[in-house]
PDB file of C-alpha atoms in Angstrom:
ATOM      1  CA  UNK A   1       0.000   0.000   0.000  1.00  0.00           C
ATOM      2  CA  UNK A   2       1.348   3.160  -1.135  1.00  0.00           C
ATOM      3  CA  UNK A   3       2.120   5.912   1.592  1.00  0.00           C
ATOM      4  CA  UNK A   4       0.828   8.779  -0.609  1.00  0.00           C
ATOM      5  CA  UNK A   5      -2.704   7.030  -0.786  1.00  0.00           C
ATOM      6  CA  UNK A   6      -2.926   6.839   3.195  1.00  0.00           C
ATOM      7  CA  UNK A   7      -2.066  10.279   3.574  1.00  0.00           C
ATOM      8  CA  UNK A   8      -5.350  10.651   1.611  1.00  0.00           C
ATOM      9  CA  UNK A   9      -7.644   8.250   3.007  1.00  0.00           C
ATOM     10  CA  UNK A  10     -10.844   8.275   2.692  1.00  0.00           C
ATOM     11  CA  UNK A  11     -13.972   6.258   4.307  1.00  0.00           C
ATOM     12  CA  UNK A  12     -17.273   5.784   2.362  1.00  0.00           C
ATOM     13  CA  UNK A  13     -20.475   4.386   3.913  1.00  0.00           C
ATOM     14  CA  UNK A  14     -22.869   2.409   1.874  1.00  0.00           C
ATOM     15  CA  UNK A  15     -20.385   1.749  -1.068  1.00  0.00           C
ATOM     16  CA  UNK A  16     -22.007  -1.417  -2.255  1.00  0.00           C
ATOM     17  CA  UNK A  17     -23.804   0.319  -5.160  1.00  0.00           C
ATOM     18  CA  UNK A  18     -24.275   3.896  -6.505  1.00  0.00           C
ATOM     19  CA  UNK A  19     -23.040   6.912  -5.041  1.00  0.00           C
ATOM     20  CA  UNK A  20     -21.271   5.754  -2.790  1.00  0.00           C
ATOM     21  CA  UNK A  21     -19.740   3.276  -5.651  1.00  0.00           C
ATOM     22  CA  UNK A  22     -18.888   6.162  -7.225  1.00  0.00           C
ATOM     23  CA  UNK A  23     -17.333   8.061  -4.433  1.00  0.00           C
ATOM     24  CA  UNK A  24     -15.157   5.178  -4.427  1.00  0.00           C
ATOM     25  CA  UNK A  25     -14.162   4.903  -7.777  1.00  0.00           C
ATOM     26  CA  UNK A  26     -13.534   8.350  -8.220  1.00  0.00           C
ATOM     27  CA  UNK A  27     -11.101   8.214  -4.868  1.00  0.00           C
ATOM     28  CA  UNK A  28      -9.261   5.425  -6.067  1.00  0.00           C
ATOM     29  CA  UNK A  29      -8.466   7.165  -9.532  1.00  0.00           C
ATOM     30  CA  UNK A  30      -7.159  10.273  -7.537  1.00  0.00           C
ATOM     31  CA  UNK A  31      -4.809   7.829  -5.743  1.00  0.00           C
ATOM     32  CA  UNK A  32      -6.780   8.064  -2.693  1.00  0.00           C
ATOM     33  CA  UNK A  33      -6.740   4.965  -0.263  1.00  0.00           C
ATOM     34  CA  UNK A  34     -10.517   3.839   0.007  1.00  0.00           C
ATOM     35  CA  UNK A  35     -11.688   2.196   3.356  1.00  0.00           C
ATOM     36  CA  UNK A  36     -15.375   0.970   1.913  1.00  0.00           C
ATOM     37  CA  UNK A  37     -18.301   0.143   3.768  1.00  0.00           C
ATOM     38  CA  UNK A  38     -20.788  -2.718   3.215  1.00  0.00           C
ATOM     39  CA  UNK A  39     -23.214  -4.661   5.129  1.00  0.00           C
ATOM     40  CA  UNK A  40     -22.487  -8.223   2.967  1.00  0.00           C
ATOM     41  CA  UNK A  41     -19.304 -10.011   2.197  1.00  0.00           C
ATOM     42  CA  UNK A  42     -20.548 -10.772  -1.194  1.00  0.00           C
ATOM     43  CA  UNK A  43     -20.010  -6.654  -1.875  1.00  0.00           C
ATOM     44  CA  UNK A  44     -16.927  -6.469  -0.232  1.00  0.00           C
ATOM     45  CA  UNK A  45     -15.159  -8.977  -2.408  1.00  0.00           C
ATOM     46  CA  UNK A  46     -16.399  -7.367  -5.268  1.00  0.00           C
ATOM     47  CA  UNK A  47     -15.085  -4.477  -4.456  1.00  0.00           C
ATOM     48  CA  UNK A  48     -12.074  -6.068  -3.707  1.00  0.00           C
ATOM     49  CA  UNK A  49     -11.980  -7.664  -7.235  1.00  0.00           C
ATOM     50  CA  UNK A  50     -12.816  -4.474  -8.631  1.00  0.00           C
ATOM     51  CA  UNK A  51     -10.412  -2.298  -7.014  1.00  0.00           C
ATOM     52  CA  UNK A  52      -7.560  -4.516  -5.678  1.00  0.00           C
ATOM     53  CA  UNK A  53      -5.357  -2.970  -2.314  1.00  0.00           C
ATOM     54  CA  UNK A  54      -6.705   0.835  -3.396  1.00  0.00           C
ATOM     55  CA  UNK A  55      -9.665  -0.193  -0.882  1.00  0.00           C
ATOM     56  CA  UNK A  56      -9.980  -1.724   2.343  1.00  0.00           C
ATOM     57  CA  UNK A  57     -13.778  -2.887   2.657  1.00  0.00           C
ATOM     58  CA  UNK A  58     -15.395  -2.672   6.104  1.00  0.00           C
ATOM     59  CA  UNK A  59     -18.211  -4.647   7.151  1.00  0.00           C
ATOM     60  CA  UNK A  60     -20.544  -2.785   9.146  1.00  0.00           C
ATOM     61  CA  UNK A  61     -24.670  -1.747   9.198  1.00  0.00           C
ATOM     62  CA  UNK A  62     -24.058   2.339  10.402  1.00  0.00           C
ATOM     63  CA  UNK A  63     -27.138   1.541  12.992  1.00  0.00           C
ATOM     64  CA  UNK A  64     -24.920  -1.481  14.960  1.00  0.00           C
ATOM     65  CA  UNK A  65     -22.471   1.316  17.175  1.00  0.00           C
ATOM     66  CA  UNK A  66     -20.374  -1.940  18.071  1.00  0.00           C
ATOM     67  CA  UNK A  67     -19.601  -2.863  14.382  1.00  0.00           C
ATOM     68  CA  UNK A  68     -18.720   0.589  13.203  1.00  0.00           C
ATOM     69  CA  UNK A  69     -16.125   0.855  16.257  1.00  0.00           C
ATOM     70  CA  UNK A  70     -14.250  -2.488  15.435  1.00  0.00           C
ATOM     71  CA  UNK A  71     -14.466  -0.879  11.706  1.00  0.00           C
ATOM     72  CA  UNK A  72     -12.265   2.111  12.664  1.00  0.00           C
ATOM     73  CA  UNK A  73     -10.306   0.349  14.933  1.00  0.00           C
ATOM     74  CA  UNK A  74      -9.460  -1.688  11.490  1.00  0.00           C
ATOM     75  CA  UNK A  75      -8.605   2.004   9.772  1.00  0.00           C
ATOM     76  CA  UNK A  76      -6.654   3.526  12.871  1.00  0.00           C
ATOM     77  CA  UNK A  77      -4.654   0.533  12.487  1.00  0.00           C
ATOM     78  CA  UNK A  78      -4.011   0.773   9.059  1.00  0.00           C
ATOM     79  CA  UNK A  79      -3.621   4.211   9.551  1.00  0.00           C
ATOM     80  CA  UNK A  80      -1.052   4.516  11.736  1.00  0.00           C
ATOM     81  CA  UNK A  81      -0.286   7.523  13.408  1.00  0.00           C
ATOM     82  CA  UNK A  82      -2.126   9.379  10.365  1.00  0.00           C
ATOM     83  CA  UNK A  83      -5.268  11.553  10.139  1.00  0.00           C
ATOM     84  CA  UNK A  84      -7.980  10.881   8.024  1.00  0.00           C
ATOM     85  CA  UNK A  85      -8.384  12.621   4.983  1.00  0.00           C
ATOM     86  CA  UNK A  86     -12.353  12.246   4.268  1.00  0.00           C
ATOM     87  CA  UNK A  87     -15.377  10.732   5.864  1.00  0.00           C
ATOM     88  CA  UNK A  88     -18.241  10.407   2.967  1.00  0.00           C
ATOM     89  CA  UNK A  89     -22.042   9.786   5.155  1.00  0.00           C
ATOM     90  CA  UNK A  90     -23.796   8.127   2.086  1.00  0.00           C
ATOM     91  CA  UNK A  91     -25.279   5.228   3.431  1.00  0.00           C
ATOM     92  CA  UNK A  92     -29.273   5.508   3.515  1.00  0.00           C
ATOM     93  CA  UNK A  93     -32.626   4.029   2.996  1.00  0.00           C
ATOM     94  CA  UNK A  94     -35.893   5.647   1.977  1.00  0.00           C
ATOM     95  CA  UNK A  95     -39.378   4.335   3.689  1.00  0.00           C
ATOM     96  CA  UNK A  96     -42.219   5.703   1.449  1.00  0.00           C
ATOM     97  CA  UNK A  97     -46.077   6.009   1.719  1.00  0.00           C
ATOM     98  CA  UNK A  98     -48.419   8.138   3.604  1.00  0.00           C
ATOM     99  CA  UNK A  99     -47.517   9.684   7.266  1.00  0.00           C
ATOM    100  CA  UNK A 100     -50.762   8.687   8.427  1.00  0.00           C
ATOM    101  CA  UNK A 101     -50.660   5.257   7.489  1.00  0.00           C
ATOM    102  CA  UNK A 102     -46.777   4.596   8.648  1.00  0.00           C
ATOM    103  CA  UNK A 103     -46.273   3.553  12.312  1.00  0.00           C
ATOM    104  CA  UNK A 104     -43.705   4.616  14.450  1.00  0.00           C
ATOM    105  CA  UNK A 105     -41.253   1.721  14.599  1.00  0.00           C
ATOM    106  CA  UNK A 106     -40.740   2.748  10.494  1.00  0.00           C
ATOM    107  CA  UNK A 107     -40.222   6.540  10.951  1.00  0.00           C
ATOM    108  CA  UNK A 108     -37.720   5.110  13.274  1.00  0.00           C
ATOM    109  CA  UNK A 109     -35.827   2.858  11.318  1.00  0.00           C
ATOM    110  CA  UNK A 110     -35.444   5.351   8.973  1.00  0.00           C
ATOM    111  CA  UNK A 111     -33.843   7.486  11.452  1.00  0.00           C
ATOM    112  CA  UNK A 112     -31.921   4.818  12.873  1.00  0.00           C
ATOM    113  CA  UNK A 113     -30.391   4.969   9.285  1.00  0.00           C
ATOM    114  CA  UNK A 114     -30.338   8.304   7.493  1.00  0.00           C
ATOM    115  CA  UNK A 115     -29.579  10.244  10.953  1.00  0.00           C
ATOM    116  CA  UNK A 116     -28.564   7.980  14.084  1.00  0.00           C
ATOM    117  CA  UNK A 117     -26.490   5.990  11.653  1.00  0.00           C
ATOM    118  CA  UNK A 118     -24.512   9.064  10.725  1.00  0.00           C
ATOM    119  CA  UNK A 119     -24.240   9.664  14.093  1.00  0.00           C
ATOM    120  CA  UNK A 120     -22.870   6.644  15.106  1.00  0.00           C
ATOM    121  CA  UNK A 121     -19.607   7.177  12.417  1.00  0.00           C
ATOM    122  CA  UNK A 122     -19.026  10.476  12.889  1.00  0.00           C
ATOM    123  CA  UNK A 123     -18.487  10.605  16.099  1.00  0.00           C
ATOM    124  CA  UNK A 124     -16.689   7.109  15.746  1.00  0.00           C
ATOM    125  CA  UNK A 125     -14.099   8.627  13.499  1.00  0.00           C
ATOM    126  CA  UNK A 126     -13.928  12.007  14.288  1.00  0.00           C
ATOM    127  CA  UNK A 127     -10.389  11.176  16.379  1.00  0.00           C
ATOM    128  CA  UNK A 128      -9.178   9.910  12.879  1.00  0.00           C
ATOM    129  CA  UNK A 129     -10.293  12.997  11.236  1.00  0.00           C
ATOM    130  CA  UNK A 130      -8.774  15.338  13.610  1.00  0.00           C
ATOM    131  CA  UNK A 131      -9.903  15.304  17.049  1.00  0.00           C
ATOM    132  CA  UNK A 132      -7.321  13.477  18.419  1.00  0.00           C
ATOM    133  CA  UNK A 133      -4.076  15.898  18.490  1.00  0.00           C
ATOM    134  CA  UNK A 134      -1.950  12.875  18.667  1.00  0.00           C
ATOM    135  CA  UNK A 135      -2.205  12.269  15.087  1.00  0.00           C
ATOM    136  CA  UNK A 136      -0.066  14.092  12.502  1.00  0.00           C
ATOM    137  CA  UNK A 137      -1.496  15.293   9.200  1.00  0.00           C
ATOM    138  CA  UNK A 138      -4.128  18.170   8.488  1.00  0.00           C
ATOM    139  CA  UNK A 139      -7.647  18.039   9.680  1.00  0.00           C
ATOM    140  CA  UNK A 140      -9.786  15.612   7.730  1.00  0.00           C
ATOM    141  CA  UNK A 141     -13.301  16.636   6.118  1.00  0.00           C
ATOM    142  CA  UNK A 142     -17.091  14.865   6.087  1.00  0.00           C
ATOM    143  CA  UNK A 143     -18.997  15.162   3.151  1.00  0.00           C
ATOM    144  CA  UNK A 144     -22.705  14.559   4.099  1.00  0.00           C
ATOM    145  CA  UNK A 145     -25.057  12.871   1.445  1.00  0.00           C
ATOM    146  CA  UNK A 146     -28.482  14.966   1.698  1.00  0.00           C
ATOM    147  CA  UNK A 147     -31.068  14.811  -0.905  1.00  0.00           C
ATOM    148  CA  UNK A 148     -33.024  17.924  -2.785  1.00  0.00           C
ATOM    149  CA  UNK A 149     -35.601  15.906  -0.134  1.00  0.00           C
ATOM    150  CA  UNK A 150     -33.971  17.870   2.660  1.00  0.00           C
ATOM    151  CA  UNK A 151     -34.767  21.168   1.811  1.00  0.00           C
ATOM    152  CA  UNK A 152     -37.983  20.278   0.232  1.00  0.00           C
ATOM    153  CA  UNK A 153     -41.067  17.979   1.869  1.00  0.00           C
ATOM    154  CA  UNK A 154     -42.918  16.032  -0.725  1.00  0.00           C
ATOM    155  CA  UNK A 155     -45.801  13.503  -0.217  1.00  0.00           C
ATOM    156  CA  UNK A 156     -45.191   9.893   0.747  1.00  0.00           C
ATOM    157  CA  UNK A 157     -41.600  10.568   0.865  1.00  0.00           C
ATOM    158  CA  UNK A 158     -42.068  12.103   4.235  1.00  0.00           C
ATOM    159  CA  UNK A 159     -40.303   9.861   6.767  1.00  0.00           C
ATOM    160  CA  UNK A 160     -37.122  10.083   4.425  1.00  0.00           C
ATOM    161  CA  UNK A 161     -37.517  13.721   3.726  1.00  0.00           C
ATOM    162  CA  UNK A 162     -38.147  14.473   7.503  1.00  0.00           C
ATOM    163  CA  UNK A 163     -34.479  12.242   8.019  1.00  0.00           C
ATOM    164  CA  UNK A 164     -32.582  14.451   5.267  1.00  0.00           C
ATOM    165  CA  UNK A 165     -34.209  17.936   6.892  1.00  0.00           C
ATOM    166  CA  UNK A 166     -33.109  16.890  10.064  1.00  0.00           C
ATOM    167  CA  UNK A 167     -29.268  15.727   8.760  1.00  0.00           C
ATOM    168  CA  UNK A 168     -29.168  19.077   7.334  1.00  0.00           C
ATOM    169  CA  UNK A 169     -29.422  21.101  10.967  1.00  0.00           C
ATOM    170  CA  UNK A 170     -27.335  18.282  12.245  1.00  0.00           C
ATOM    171  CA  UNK A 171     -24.438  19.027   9.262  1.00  0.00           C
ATOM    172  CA  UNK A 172     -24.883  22.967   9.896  1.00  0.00           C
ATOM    173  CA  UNK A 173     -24.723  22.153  13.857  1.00  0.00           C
ATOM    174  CA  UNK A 174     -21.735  20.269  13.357  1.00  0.00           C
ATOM    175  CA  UNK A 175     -19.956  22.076  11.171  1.00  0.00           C
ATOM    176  CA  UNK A 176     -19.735  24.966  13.797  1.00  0.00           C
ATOM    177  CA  UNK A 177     -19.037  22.635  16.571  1.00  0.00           C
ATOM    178  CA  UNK A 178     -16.176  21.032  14.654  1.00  0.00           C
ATOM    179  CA  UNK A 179     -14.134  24.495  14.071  1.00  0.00           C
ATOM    180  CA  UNK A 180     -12.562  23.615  17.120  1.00  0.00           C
ATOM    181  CA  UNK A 181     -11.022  20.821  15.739  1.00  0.00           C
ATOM    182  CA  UNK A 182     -10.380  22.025  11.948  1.00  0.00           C
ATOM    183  CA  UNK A 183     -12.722  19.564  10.777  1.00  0.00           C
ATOM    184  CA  UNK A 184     -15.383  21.090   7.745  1.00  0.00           C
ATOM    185  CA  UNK A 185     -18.680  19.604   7.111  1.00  0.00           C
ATOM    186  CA  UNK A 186     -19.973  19.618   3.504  1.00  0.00           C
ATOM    187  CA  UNK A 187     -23.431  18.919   2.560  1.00  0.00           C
ATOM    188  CA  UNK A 188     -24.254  17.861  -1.136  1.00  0.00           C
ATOM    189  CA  UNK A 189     -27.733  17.837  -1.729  1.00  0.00           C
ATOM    190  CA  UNK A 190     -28.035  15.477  -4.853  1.00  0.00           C
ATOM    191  CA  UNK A 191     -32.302  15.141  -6.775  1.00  0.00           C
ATOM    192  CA  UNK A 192     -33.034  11.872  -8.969  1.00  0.00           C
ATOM    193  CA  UNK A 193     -29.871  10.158  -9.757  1.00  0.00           C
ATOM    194  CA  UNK A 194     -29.667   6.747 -11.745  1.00  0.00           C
ATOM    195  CA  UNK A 195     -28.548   4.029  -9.463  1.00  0.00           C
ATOM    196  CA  UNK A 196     -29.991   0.826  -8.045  1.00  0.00           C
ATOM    197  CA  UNK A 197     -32.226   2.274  -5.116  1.00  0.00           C
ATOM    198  CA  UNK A 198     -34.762   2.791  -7.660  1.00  0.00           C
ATOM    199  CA  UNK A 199     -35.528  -1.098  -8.892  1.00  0.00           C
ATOM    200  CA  UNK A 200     -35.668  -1.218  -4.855  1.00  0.00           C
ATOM    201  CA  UNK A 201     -38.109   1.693  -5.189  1.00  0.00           C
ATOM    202  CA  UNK A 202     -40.269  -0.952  -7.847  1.00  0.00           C
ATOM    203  CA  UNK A 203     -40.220  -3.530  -5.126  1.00  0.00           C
ATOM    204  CA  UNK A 204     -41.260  -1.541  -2.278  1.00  0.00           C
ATOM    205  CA  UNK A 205     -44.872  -3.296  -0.618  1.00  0.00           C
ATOM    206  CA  UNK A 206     -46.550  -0.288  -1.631  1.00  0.00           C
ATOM    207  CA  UNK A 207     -50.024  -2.291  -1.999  1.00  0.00           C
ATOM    208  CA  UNK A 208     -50.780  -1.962   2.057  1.00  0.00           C
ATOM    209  CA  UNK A 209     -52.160   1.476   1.232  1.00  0.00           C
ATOM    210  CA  UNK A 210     -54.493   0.248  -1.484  1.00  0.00           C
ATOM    211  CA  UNK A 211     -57.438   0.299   1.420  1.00  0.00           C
ATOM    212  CA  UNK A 212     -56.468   3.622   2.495  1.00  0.00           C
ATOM    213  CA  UNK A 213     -57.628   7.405   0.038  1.00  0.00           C
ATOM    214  CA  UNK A 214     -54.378   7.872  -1.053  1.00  0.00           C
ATOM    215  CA  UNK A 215     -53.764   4.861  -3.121  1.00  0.00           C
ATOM    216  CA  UNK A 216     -54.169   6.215  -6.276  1.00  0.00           C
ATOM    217  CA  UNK A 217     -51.657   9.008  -5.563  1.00  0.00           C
ATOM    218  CA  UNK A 218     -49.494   6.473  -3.911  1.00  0.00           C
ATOM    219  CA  UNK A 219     -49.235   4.479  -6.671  1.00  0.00           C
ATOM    220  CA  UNK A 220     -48.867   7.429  -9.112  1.00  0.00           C
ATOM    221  CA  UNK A 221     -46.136   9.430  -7.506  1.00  0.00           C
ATOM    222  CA  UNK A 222     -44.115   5.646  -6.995  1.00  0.00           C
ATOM    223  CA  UNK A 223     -44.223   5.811 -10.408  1.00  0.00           C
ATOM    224  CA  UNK A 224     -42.978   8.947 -11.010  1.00  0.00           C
ATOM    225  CA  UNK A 225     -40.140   8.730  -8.807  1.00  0.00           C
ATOM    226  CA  UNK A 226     -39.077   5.361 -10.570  1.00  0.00           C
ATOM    227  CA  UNK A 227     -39.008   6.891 -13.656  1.00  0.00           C
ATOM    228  CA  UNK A 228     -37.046  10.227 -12.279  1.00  0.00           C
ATOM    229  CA  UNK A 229     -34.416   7.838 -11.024  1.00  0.00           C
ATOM    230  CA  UNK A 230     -33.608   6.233 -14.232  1.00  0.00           C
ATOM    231  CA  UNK A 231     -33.708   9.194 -16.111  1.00  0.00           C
ATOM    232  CA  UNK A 232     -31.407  10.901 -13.175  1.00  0.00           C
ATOM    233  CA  UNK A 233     -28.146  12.097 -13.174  1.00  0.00           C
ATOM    234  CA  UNK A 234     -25.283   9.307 -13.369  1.00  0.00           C
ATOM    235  CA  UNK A 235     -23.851   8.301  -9.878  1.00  0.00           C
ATOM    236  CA  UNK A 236     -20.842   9.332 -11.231  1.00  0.00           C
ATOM    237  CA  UNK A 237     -21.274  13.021 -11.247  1.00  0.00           C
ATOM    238  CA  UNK A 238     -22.020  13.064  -7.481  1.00  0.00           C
ATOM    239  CA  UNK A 239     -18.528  11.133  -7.518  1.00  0.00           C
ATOM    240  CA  UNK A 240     -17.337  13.622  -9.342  1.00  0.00           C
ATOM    241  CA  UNK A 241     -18.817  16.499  -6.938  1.00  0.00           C
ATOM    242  CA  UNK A 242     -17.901  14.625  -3.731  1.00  0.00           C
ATOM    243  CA  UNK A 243     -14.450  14.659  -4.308  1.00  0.00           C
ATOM    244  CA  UNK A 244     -14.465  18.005  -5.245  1.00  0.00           C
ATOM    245  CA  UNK A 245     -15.678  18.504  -1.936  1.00  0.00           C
ATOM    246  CA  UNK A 246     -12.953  16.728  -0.050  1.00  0.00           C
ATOM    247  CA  UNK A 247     -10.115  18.375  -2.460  1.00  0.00           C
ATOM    248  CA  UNK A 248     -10.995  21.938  -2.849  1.00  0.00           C
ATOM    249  CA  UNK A 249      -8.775  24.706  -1.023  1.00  0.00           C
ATOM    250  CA  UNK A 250     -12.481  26.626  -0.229  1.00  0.00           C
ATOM    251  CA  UNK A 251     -15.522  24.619  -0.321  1.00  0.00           C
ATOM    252  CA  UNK A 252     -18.781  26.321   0.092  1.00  0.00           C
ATOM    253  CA  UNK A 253     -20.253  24.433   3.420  1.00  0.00           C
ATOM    254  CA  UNK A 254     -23.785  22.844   0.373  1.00  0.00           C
ATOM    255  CA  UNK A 255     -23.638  21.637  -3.026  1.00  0.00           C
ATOM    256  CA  UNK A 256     -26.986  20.604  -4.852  1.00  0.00           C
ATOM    257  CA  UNK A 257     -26.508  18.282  -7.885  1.00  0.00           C
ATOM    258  CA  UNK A 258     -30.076  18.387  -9.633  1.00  0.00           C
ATOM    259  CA  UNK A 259     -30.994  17.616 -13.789  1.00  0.00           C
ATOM    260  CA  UNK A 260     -33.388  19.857 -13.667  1.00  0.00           C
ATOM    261  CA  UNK A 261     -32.339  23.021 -10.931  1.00  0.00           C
ATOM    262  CA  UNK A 262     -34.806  25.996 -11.627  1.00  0.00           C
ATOM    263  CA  UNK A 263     -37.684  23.236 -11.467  1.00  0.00           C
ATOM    264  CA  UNK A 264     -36.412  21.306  -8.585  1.00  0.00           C
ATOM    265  CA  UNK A 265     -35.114  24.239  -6.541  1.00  0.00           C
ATOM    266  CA  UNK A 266     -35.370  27.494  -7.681  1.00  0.00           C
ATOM    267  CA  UNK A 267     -38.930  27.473  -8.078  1.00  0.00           C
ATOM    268  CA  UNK A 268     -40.059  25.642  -5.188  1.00  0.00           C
ATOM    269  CA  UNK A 269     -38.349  29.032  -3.204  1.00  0.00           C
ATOM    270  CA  UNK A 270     -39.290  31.688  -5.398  1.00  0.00           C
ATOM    271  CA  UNK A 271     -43.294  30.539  -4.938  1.00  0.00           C
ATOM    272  CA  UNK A 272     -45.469  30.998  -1.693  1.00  0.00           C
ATOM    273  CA  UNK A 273     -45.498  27.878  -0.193  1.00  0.00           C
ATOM    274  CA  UNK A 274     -49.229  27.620  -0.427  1.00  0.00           C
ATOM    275  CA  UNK A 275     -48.783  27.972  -4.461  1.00  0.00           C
ATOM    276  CA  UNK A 276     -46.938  24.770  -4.285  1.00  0.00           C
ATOM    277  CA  UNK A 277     -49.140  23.049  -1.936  1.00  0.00           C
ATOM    278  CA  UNK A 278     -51.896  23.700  -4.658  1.00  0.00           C
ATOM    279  CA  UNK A 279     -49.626  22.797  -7.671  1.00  0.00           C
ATOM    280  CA  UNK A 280     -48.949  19.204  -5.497  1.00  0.00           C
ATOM    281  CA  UNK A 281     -52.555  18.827  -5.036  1.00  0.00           C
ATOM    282  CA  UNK A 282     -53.670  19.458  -8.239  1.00  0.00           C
ATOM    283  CA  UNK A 283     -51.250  16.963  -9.986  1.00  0.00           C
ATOM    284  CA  UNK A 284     -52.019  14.055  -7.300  1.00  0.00           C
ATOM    285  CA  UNK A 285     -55.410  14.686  -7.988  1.00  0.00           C
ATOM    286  CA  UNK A 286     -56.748  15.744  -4.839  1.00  0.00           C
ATOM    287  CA  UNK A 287     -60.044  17.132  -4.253  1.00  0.00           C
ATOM    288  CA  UNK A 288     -60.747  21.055  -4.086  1.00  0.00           C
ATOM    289  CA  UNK A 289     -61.383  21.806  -0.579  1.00  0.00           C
ATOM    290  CA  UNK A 290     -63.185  25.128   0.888  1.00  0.00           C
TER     291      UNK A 290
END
């Protein structure tokens, strides 16, 4: 293993598929040193196949605290007496359907996930990136994988837009917090991208809600936000952006990566927030209420 690529290591979380496969990639072509996390051996040797000694795969689920610690313990080692270079938060699910019809143990598993998981690694391996002043290198960097869903609420996305809103106050929270240390935060903010969570999207059980009013627009927007995702941006752009975000001299502290941005974010801010709520319930086909 060369010593240039540890003095820019990186860790990715969720790098079994898309962006975070991408992160990877992109790392290993800058001559980074990739520590890679997956939940299933099966991914890990293929990324070992794929990528040879540029990447150390780590087996851990970022919601077991006891896994991710014997998973940095595996870095530090590997490490040395180095710092960190990068810690990408990409791992995440998405639980759809309507807030009314979604119990409380799955808005909390997608917590557990998109927000406690993050949690769990940053503060795991925020010694690595910096906090420890034993260690000899510059101050390492997180790059935090939001979603256009975390600055905008849609319907029966909820639970996972609630989990990006709330990883965006815990990024900007953070951020300030980790001055002390030297350590930035970076949010990216990504809209539909192409990548395998959508043919998960086609699978999801949606047909629980087919008893409840909304399973007509249920079914409708699922099928719009399949089709969004393959039509999205390639993973590899957000690659592309992430490491921009890790290399640049003067990042700004939130990128957003979207095909279509005056649609997807522009307008949503320039119209009163009622307007929108009426162009929503218009397309889902809701009825006109007094």
């Amino acid at each position: 293993m060369a010593q240039s690529s540890l003095d820019r290591a990186v860790v990715v979380t969720g790098a079994s598929t898309g962006i975070g496969r991408a992160a990877v990639a992109k790392a290993v072509r800058k001559g980074a040193h990739v520590f890679a996390s997956v939940r299933k051996q099966a991914d890990a040797d293929g990324l070992t196949a794929e990528f040879g000694q540029a990447v150390t795969p780590l087996l851990f689920d970022v919601a077991d605290e006891t896994a991710v610690r014997a998973g940095a313990a595996r870095v530090a080692q590997v490490l040395g007496g180095r710092r960190l270079w990068g810690l990408v938060n990409n791992a995440g699910i998405a639980v759809p359907g309507p807030l009314l019809h979604l119990d409380t143990e799955e808005l909390r598993r997608q917590f557990e996930i998109n927000l406690f998981g993050v949690h769990n690694v940053t503060r795991v391996f925020a010694d690595l990136l910096g906090a420890d002043p034993d260690r000899t290198g510059k101050p390492g960097r997180i790059v935090m994988i939001s979603s256009v869903g975390g600055q905008n609420g849609s319907p029966f996305v909820g639970p996972y837009s609630a989990s990006k809103f709330a990883l965006e106050g815990y990024s900007q929270s953070l951020r300030r917090e980790l001055m002390l240390y030297g350590i930035d935060v970076i949010v990216i903010g990504p809209g539909a991208i192409a990548t395998p969570i959508w043919d998960k999207a086609e699978k999801e059980d949606l047909k629980r809600f087919s008893n409840t009013p909304y399973a007509p627009m249920v079914e409708r927007v699922a099928d719009y936000m399949v089709t969004q995702g393959k039509v999205g941006l390639p993973a590899s752009d957000v690659g592309d952006l992430i490491w921009f975000c890790l290399s640049d001299p003067k990042p700004k502290t939130r990128y957003h990566i979207l095909r279509k941005p005056f649609m997807d974010r522009t307008l949503p801010k320039i119209l009163n927030p009622r307007t929108v709520d009426k162009i929503i319930a218009k397309r889902l086909g809701f009825p006109k209420r007094p």
